[in-house]
Coordinates of C-alpha atoms in Angstrom, one line a residue:
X1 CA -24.1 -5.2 8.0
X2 CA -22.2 -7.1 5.4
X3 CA -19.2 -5.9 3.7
X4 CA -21.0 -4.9 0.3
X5 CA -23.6 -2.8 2.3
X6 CA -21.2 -0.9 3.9
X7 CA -19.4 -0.4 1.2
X8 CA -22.7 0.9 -1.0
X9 CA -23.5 3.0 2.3
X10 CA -19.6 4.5 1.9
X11 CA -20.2 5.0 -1.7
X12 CA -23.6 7.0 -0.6
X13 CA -22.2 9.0 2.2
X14 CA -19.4 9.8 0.0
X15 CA -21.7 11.3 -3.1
X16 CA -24.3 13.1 -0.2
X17 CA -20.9 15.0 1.0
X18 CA -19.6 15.9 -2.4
X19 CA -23.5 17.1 -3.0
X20 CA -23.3 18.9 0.2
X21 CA -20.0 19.9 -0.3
X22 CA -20.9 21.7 -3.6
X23 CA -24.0 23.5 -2.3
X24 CA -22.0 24.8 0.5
X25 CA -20.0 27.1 -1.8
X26 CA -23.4 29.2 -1.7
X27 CA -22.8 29.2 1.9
X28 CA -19.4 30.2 1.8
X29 CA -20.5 33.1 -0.2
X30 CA -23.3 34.4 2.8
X31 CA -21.1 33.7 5.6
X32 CA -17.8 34.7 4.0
X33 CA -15.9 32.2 4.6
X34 CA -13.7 30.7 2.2
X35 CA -15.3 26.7 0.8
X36 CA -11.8 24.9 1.5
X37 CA -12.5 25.9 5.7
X38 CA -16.2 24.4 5.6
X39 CA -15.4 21.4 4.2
X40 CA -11.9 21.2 6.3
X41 CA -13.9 22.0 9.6
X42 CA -16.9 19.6 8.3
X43 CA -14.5 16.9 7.8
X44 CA -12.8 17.2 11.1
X45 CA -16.5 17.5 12.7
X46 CA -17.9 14.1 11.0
X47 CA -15.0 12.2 11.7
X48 CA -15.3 13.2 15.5
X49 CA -18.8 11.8 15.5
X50 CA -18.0 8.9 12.9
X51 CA -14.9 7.6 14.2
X52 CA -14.7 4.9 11.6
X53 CA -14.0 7.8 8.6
X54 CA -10.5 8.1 11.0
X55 CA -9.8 4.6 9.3
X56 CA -8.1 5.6 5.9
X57 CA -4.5 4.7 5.8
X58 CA -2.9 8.2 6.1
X59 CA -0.6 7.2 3.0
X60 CA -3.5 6.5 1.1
X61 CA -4.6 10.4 1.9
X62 CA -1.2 11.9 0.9
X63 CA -1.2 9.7 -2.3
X64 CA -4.8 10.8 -3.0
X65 CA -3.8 14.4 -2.1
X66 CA -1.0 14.6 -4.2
X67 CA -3.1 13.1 -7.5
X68 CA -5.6 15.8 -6.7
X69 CA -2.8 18.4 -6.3
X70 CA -1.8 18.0 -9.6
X71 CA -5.3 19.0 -11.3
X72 CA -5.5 22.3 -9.3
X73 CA -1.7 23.3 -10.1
X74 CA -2.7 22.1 -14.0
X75 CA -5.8 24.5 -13.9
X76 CA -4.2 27.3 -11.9
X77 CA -1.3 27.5 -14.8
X78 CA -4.2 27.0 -17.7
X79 CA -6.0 30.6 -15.7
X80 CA -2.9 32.4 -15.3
X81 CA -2.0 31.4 -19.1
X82 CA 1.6 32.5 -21.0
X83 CA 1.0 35.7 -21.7
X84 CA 0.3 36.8 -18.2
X85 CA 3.0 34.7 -16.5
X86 CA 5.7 36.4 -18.8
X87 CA 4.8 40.1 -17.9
X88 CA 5.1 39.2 -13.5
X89 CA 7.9 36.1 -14.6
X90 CA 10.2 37.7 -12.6
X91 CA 8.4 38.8 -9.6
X92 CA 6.7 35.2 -9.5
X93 CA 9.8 33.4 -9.7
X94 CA 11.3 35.5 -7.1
X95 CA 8.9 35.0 -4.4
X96 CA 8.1 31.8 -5.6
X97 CA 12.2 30.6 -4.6
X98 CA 13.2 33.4 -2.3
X99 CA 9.8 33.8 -0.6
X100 CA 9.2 30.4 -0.1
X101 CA 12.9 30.0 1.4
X102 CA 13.1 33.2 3.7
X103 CA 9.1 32.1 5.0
X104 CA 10.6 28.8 6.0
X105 CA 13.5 30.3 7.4
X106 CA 11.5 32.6 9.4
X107 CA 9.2 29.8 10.8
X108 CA 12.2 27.4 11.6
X109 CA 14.0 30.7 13.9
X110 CA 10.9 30.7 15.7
X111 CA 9.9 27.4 16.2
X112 CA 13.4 26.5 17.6
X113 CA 13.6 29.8 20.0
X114 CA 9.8 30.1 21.0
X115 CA 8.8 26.7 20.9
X116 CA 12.0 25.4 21.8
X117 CA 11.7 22.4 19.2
X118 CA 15.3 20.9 17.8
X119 CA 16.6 22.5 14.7
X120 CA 15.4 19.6 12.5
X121 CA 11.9 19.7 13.9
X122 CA 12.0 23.4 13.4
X123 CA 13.1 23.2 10.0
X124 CA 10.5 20.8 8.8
X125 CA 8.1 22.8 10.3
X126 CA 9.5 25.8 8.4
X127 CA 9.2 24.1 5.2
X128 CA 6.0 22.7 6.0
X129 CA 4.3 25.9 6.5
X130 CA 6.8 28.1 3.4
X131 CA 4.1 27.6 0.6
X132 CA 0.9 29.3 0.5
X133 CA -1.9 27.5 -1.2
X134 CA -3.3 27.4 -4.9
X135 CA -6.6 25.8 -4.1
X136 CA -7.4 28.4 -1.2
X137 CA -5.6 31.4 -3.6
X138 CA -7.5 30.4 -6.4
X139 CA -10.9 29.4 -4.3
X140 CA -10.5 32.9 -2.8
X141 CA -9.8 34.8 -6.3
X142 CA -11.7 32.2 -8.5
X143 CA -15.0 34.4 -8.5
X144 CA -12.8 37.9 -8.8
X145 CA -11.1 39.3 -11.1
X146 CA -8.1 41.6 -9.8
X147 CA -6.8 44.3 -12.2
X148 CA -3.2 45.1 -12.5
X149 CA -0.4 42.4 -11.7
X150 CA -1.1 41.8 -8.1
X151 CA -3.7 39.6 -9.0
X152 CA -1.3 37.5 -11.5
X153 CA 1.7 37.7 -8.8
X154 CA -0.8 36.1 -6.4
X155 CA -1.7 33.1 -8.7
X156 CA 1.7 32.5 -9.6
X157 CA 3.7 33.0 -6.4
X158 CA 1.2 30.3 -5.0
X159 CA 1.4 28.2 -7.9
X160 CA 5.4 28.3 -8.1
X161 CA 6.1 27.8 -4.4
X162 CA 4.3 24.4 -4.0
X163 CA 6.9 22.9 -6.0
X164 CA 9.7 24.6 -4.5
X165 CA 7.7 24.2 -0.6
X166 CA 8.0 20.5 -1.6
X167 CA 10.8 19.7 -2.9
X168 CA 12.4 21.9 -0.1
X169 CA 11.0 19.4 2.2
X170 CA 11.5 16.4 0.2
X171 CA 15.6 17.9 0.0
X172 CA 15.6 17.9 4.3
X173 CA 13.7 14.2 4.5
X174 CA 16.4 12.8 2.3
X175 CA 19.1 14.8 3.9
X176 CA 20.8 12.2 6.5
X177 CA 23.1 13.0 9.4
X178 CA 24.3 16.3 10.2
X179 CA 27.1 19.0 9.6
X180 CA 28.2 20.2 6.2
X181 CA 27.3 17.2 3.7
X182 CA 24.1 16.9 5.2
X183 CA 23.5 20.5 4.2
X184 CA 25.5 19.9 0.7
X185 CA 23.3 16.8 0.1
X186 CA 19.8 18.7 1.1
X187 CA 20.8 21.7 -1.4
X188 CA 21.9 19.2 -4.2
X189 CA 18.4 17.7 -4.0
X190 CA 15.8 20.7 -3.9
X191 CA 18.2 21.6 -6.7
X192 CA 17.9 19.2 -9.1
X193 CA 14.1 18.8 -7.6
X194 CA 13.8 22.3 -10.0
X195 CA 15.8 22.1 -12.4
X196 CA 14.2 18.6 -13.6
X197 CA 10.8 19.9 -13.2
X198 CA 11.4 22.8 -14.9
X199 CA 13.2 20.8 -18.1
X200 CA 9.5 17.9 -18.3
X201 CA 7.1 21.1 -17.6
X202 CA 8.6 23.3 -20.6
X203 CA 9.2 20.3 -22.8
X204 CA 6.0 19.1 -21.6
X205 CA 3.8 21.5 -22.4
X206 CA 5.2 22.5 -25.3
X207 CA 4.7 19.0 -26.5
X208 CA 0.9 19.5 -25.5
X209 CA 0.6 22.5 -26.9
X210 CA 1.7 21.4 -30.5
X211 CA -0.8 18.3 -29.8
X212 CA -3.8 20.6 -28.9
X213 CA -3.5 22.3 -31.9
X214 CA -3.7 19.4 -34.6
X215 CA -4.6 16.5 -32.8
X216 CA -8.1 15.4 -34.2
X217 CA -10.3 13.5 -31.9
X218 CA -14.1 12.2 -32.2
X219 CA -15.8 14.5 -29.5
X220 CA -14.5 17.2 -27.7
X221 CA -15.3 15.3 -24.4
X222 CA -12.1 13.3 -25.3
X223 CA -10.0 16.2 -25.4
X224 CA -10.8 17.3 -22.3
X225 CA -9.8 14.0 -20.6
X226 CA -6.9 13.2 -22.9
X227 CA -5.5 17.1 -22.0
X228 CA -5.8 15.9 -18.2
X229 CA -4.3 12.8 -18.6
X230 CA -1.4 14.1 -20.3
X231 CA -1.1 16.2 -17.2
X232 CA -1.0 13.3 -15.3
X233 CA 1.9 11.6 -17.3
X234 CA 3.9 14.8 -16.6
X235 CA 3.9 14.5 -12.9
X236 CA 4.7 11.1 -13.1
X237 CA 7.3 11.9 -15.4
X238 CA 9.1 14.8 -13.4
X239 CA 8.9 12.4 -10.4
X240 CA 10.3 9.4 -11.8
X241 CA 12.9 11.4 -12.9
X242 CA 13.7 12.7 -9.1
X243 CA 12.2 15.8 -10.0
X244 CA 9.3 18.3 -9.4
X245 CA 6.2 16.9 -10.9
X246 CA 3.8 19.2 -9.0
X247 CA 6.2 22.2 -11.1
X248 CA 6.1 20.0 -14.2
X249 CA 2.2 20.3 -14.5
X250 CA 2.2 23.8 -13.2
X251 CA 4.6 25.3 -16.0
X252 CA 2.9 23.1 -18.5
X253 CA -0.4 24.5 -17.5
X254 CA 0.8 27.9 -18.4
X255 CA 2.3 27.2 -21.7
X256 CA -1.3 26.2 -22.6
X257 CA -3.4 28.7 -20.8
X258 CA -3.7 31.0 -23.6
X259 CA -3.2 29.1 -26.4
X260 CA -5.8 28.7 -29.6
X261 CA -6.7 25.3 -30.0
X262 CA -9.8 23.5 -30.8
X263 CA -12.2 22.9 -27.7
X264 CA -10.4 24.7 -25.5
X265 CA -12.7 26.7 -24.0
X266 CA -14.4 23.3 -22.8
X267 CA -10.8 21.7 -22.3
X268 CA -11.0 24.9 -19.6
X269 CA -14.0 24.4 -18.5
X270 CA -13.3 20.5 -17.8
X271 CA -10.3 21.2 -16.1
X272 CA -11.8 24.1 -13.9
X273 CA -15.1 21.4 -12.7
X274 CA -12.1 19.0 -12.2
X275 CA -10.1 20.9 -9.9
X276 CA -13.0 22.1 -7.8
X277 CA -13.8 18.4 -7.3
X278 CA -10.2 18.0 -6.5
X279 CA -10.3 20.7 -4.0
X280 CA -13.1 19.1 -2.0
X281 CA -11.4 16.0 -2.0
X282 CA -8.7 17.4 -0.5
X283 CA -9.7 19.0 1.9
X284 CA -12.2 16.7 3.0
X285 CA -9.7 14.4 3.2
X286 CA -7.3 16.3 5.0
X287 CA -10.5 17.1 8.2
X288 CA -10.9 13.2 7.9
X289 CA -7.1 12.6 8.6
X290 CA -7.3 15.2 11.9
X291 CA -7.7 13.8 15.2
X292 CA -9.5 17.1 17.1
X293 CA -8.2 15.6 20.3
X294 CA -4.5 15.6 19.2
X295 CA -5.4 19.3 17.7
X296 CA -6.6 20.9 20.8
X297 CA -3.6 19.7 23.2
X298 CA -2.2 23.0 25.0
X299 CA 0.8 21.4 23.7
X300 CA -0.1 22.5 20.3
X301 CA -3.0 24.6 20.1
X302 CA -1.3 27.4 22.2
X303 CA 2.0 27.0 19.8
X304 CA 0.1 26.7 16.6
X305 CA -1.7 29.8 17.1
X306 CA 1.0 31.5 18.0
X307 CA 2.9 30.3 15.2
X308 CA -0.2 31.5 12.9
X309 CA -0.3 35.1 14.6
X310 CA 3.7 35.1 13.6
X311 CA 3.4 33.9 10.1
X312 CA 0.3 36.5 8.9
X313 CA 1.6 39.8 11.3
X314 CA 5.1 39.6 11.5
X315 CA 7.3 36.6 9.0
X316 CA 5.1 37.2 5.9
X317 CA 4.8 41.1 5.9
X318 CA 8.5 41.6 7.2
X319 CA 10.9 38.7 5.4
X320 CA 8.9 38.6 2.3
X321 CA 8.1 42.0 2.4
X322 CA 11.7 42.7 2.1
X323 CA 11.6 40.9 -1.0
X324 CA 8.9 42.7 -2.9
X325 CA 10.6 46.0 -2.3
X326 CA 12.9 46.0 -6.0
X327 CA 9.4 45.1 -7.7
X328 CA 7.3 47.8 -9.4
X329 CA 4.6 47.7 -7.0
X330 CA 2.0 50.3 -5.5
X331 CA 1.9 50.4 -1.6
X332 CA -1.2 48.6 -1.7
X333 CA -0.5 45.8 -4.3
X334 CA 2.2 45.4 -2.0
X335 CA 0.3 45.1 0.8
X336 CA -2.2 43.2 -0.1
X337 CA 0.0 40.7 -1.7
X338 CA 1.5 40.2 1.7
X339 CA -1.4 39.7 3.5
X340 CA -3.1 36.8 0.7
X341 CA -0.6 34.7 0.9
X342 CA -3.1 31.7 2.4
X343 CA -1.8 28.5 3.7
X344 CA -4.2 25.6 3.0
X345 CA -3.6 21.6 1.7
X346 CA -0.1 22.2 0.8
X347 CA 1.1 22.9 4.0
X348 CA -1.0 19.7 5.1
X349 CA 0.3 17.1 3.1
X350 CA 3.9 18.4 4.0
X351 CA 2.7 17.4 7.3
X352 CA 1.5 13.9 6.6
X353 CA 5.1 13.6 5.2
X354 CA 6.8 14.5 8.5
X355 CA 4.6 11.7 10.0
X356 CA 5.5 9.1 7.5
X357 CA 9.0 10.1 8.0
X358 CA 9.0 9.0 11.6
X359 CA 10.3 11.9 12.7
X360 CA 10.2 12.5 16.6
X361 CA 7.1 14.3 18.0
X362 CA 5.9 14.2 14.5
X363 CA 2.3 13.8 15.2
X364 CA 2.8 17.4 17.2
X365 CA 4.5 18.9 14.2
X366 CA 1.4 18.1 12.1
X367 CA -1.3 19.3 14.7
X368 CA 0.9 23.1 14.8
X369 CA 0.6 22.7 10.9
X370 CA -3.2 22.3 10.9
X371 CA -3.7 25.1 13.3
X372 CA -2.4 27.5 11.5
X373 CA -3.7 26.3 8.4
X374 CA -7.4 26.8 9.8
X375 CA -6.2 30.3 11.1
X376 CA -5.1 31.1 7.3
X377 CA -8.1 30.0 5.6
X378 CA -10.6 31.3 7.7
X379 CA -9.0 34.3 8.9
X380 CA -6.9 35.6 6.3
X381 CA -9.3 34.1 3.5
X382 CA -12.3 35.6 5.0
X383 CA -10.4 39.5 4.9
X384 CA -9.2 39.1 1.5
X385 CA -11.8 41.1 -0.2
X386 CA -12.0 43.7 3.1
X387 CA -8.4 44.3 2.4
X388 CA -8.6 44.4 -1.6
X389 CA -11.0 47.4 -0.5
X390 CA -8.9 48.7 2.0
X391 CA -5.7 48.8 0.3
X392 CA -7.4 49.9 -3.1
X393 CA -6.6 47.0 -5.4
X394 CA -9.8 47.0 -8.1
X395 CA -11.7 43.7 -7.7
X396 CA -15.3 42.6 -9.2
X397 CA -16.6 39.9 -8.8
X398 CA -17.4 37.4 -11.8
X399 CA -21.1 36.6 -11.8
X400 CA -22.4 33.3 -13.1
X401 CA -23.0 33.0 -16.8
X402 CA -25.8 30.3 -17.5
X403 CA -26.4 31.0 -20.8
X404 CA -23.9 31.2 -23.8
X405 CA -24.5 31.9 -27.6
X406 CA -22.1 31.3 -30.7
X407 CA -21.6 28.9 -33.8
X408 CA -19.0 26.1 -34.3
X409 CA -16.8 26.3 -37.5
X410 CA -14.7 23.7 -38.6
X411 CA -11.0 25.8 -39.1
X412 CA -9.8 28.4 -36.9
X413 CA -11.8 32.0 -37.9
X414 CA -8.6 33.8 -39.1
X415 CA -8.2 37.5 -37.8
X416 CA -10.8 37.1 -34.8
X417 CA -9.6 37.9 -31.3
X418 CA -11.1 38.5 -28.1
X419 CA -10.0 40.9 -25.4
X420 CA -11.1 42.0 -22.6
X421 CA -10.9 46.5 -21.9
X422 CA -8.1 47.0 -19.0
X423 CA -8.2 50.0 -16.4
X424 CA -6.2 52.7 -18.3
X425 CA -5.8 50.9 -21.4
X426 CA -6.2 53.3 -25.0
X427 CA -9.9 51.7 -25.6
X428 CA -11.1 52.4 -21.6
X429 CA -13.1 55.3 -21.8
X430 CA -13.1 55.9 -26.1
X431 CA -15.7 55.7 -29.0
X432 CA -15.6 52.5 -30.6
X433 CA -15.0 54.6 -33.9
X434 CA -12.0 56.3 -32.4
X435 CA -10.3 53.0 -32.0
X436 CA -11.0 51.2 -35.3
X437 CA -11.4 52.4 -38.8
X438 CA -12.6 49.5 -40.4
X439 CA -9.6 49.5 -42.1
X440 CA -7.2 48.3 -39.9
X441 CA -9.9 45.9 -38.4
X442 CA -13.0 46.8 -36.4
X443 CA -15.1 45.4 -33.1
X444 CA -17.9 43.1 -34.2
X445 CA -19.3 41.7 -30.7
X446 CA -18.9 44.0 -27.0
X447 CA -20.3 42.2 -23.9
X448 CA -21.2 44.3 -20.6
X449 CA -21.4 43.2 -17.6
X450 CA -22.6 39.5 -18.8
X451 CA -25.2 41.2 -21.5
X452 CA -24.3 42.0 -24.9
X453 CA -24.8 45.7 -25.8
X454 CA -26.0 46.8 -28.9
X455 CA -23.1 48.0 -31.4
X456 CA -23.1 51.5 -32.7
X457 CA -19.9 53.8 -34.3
X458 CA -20.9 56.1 -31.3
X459 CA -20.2 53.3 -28.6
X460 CA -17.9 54.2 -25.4
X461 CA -16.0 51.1 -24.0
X462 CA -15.2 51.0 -20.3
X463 CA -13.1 49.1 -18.2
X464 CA -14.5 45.0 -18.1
X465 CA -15.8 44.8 -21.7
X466 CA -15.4 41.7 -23.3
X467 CA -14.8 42.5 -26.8
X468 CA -14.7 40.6 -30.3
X469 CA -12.6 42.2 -32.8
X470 CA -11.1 41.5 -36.4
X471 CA -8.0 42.4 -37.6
X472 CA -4.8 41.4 -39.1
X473 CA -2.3 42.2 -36.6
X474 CA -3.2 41.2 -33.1
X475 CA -0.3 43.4 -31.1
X476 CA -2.4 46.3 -32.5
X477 CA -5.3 45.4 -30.6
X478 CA -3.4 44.4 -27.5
X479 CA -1.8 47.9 -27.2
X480 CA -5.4 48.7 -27.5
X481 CA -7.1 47.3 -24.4
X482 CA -4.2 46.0 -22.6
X483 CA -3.6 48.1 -19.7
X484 CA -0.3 50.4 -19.8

C-alpha cells in the first residue's frame, strides 16, 4: 500500500470512528454508561487489535489533548455563565484549591504507605489523580438539568480544579532537588501558575465580552469561530506567560456565558458541537495511547483498583467532605457532590506528563492513573443519576429540541428577557396574572416541557417553564422566578 493510500485509509477510519463515536452516545444512554468510557474502552480495544494506532508520538497526544482541553473548559464556563458562578464563587473556589490539594494529598499518603512508592512518585500520582473531570462532569450532566446549587458547584469545582490539578503538577515537575527550596520553589510556581491565569482569563474575557457585543461581522458563522479562536489566543497567552491557560479560558468562558450579544445563542451552540468533538478526540486518543498489556500487570491493576476503591469511598467523601462542611448545603447536595466528583482525561494527560518527564517507574504511574480513571467513569458515572435519586437532588433530563421558531431583528429588543421558573421561586406554582400587571411588564411567550402553551391571565406556571417576559427592570423578574 503506498503512503497516500494509507493515509486516505487513516483519514477514513478516522471519520467511520468519529461517526461511530457520535452514534454511540445513543448507546450510552440504553446501557448507562457514560460516552467518554465507550469511546476510552473502544480505543484501547482497536488499538489491541490494530497495533499500528499504538504509533502516535505520545507528545503529539498530550499536545492534541491539551488543544482539545481548552474548548471543553471554554464551553463548560460559557454553560455555567456569570451569574451562576457568582452565587457558588465561594464554594467553587474553595474546592476547586483546597479540594484539589487535600485529594492529592490524600492519594500521595496512600500511595507511599500502601503501595510503598517514593514520596515523589506518590506525589505525582496525587496530583495526577486531584482533579475531577469537565468533559465526564459535563458529559454526565450535559443532558440534566440539576436544581439548586449542587448542580453549579459540580460544573465549577470541575472546571476550576483542572487548572489548579495542573499547574499543581506542573509546580512538582519543575521543582528540582529536595528539602526546603525544593518545596519553596514548587509553591512559588503553582502560585504564580494562578495568579497569571487568573489576571489573562478576567482581562480576557472581559475584553471578549466588550468585542461580542459591537463587533460586526458578515455571518454569524464567523462569530462563532472567531469567539473560539480568541479562546485559543488566551491559553496561549496565560501559558506563554508561565501561567494557567487552561484557567485563563475557563474564567473567560464564564464572563461570557450569560452575556447578551449578537449570535450568541449559535456562538453556544458552536462551542457546545465543538467540545463534544473535542471530547471524542480525547478520549479516543487517550484508549489509543494505552497499552492493555502494561494495564493489566498485577503490578498495577491490583494497586490501581485499590487506589480507585480509596479515592470514591474513603479520600473523596472524608478529606473533601471535611471541606464542604462551612457551606450551606443539604445532606444530600452534600452527598452527592462528593460522590460525582469523576475522574476522566485530566487525570490522563497528567499522566503522559509524568512519562515525558522521565520519571522512574513512570510508565507504572500512568497505568494506576488509567485504572482508576476507567473505575470513575464507568462506575461512579454510571450511579450518578441512581444517587441524584437516592440522595433527593431534583434532576430532569433535557430532551432534544429539533425544531425552533422566532424572528431575527437587527438591534437588541429592549426590555425582553427570558427566564426559566425555579423550584420555590415566587412565579412556581402562581397565576400568570398574579405575577404581572401589565404595568410593570408582563409574560408574552411560556414553553412547557419543549411545547409552547397557550397564554391566558388564568395560566399557572410550574417549576421548568421557559418564559419570555417584558419589562423595564430585570432584577424584578429575577426575584420572580429565581429560586430563593
Amino acid at each position: 500500500m503506498s503512503a497516500d493510500d494509507a493515509f486516505t485509509l487513516a483519514v477514513g477510519l478516522a471519520g467511520l470512528a468519529a461517526v461511530a463515536a457520535v452514534v454511540s452516545s445513543r448507546l450510552s444512554t440504553l446501557i448507562r454508561v457514560p460516552s467518554p468510557a465507550l469511546f476510552l474502552i473502544a480505543a484501547v480495544a482497536a488499538s489491541s487489535f490494530f497495533p499500528v494506532l499504538e504509533t502516535v508520538p505520545r507528545v503529539l497526544d498530550e499536545h492534541v489533548v491539551s488543544v482539545a482541553l481548552v474548548f471543553i473548559l471554554f464551553d463548560g464556563g460559557m454553560h455555567i455563565g456569570w451569574s451562576r458562578f457568582r452565587n457558588s464563587l465561594g464554594p467553587i473556589t474553595w474546592l476547586g484549591v483546597a479540594g484539589t490539594a487535600v485529594t492529592a494529598a490524600g492519594v500521595a499518603l496512600a500511595g507511599h504507605l500502601l503501595l510503598e512508592l517514593p514520596w515523589q512518585q506518590s506525589l505525582l500520582l496525587g496530583a495526577a489523580l486531584a482533579p475531577t473531570d469537565p468533559a465526564v462532569v459535563f458529559s454526565v450532566l450535559g443532558k440534566r438539568e440539576i436544581s439548586g446549587r449542587s448542580g453549579t458547584i459540580l460544573e465549577g469545582e470541575s472546571g476550576a480544579n483542572d487548572p489548579v490539578g495542573i499547574a499543581l503538577m506542573v509546580s512538582l515537575l519543575a521543582a528540582t532537588g529536595a528539602g526546603l527550596d525544593a518545596v519553596t520553589q514548587g509553591l512559588l510556581t503553582f502560585v504564580l501558575q494562578l495568579l497569571i491565569g487568573t489576571a489573562v482569563g478576567v482581562l480576557g474575557g472581559l475584553m471578549l465580552r466588550w468585542a461580542l457585543q459591537r463587533l460586526a461581522l458578515p455571518n454569524e458563522a464567523l462569530h462563532s469561530i472567531w469567539t473560539l479562536a480568541f479562546a485559543v489566543v488566551l491559553y496561549a497567552v496565560g501559558t506563554l506567560l508561565h501561567g494557567s491557560g487552561f484557567l485563563a479560558v475557563f474564567l473567560a468562558g464564564i464572563l461570557i456565558g450569560d452575556v447578551r450579544a449578537p449570535f450568541k445563542r449559535e456562538i453556544d451552540r458552536f462551542s457546545s458541537g465543538f467540545s463534544n468533538l473535542a471530547e471524542i478526540v480525547v478520549f479516543t486518543l487517550l484508549g489509543l495511547s494505552t497499552d492493555v498489556a502494561a494495564v493489566v500487570r498485577p503490578d498495577v491493576l491490583l494497586p490501581g483498583l485499590l487506589i480507585a476503591a480509596l479515592l470514591i469511598l474513603v479520600v473523596r467523601p472524608l478529606f473533601v467532605g471535611a471541606l464542604t462542611i462551612p457551606l450551606r448545603l443539604r445532606w444530600g447536595e452534600r452527598a452527592f457532590v462528593l460522590w460525582a466528583g469523576l475522574k476522566g482525561a485530566v487525570p490522563i494527560l497528567l499522566g503522559l506528563s509524568i512519562l515525558a518527564s522521565g520519571v522512574a517507574h513512570a510508565d507504572r504511574l500512568f497505568g494506576i492513573i488509567f485504572v482508576v480513571v476507567v473505575c470513575s467513569v464507568v462506575l461512579q458515572g454510571g450511579l450518578v443519576p441512581f444517587f441524584a435519586r437516592r440522595f433527593h437532588i431534583p434532576m430532569r433530563v433535557r430532551e432534544p429540541e429539533p425544531f425552533a421558531v422566532g424572528m431575527r431583528l437587527t438591534a437588541e429588543p429592549e426590555g425582553l428577557h427570558r427566564h426559566v421558573v425555579q423550584h420555590g421561586s415566587e412565579a412556581d406554582g402562581r397565576r400568570v396574572d398574579e405575577l404581572l400587571d401589565g404595568e410593570d411588564g408582563w409574560i408574552s411567550v411560556v414553553r412547557r416541557q419543549g411545547r409552547l402553551i397557550r397564554l391566558r391571565r388564568d395560566t399557572v406556571l410550574h417549576e421548568g417553564d421557559e418564559v419570555l417576559a417584558l419589562a423595564d427592570d430585570e432584577g424584578g423578574l429575577d426575584r420572580l422566578f429565581d429560586a430563593p
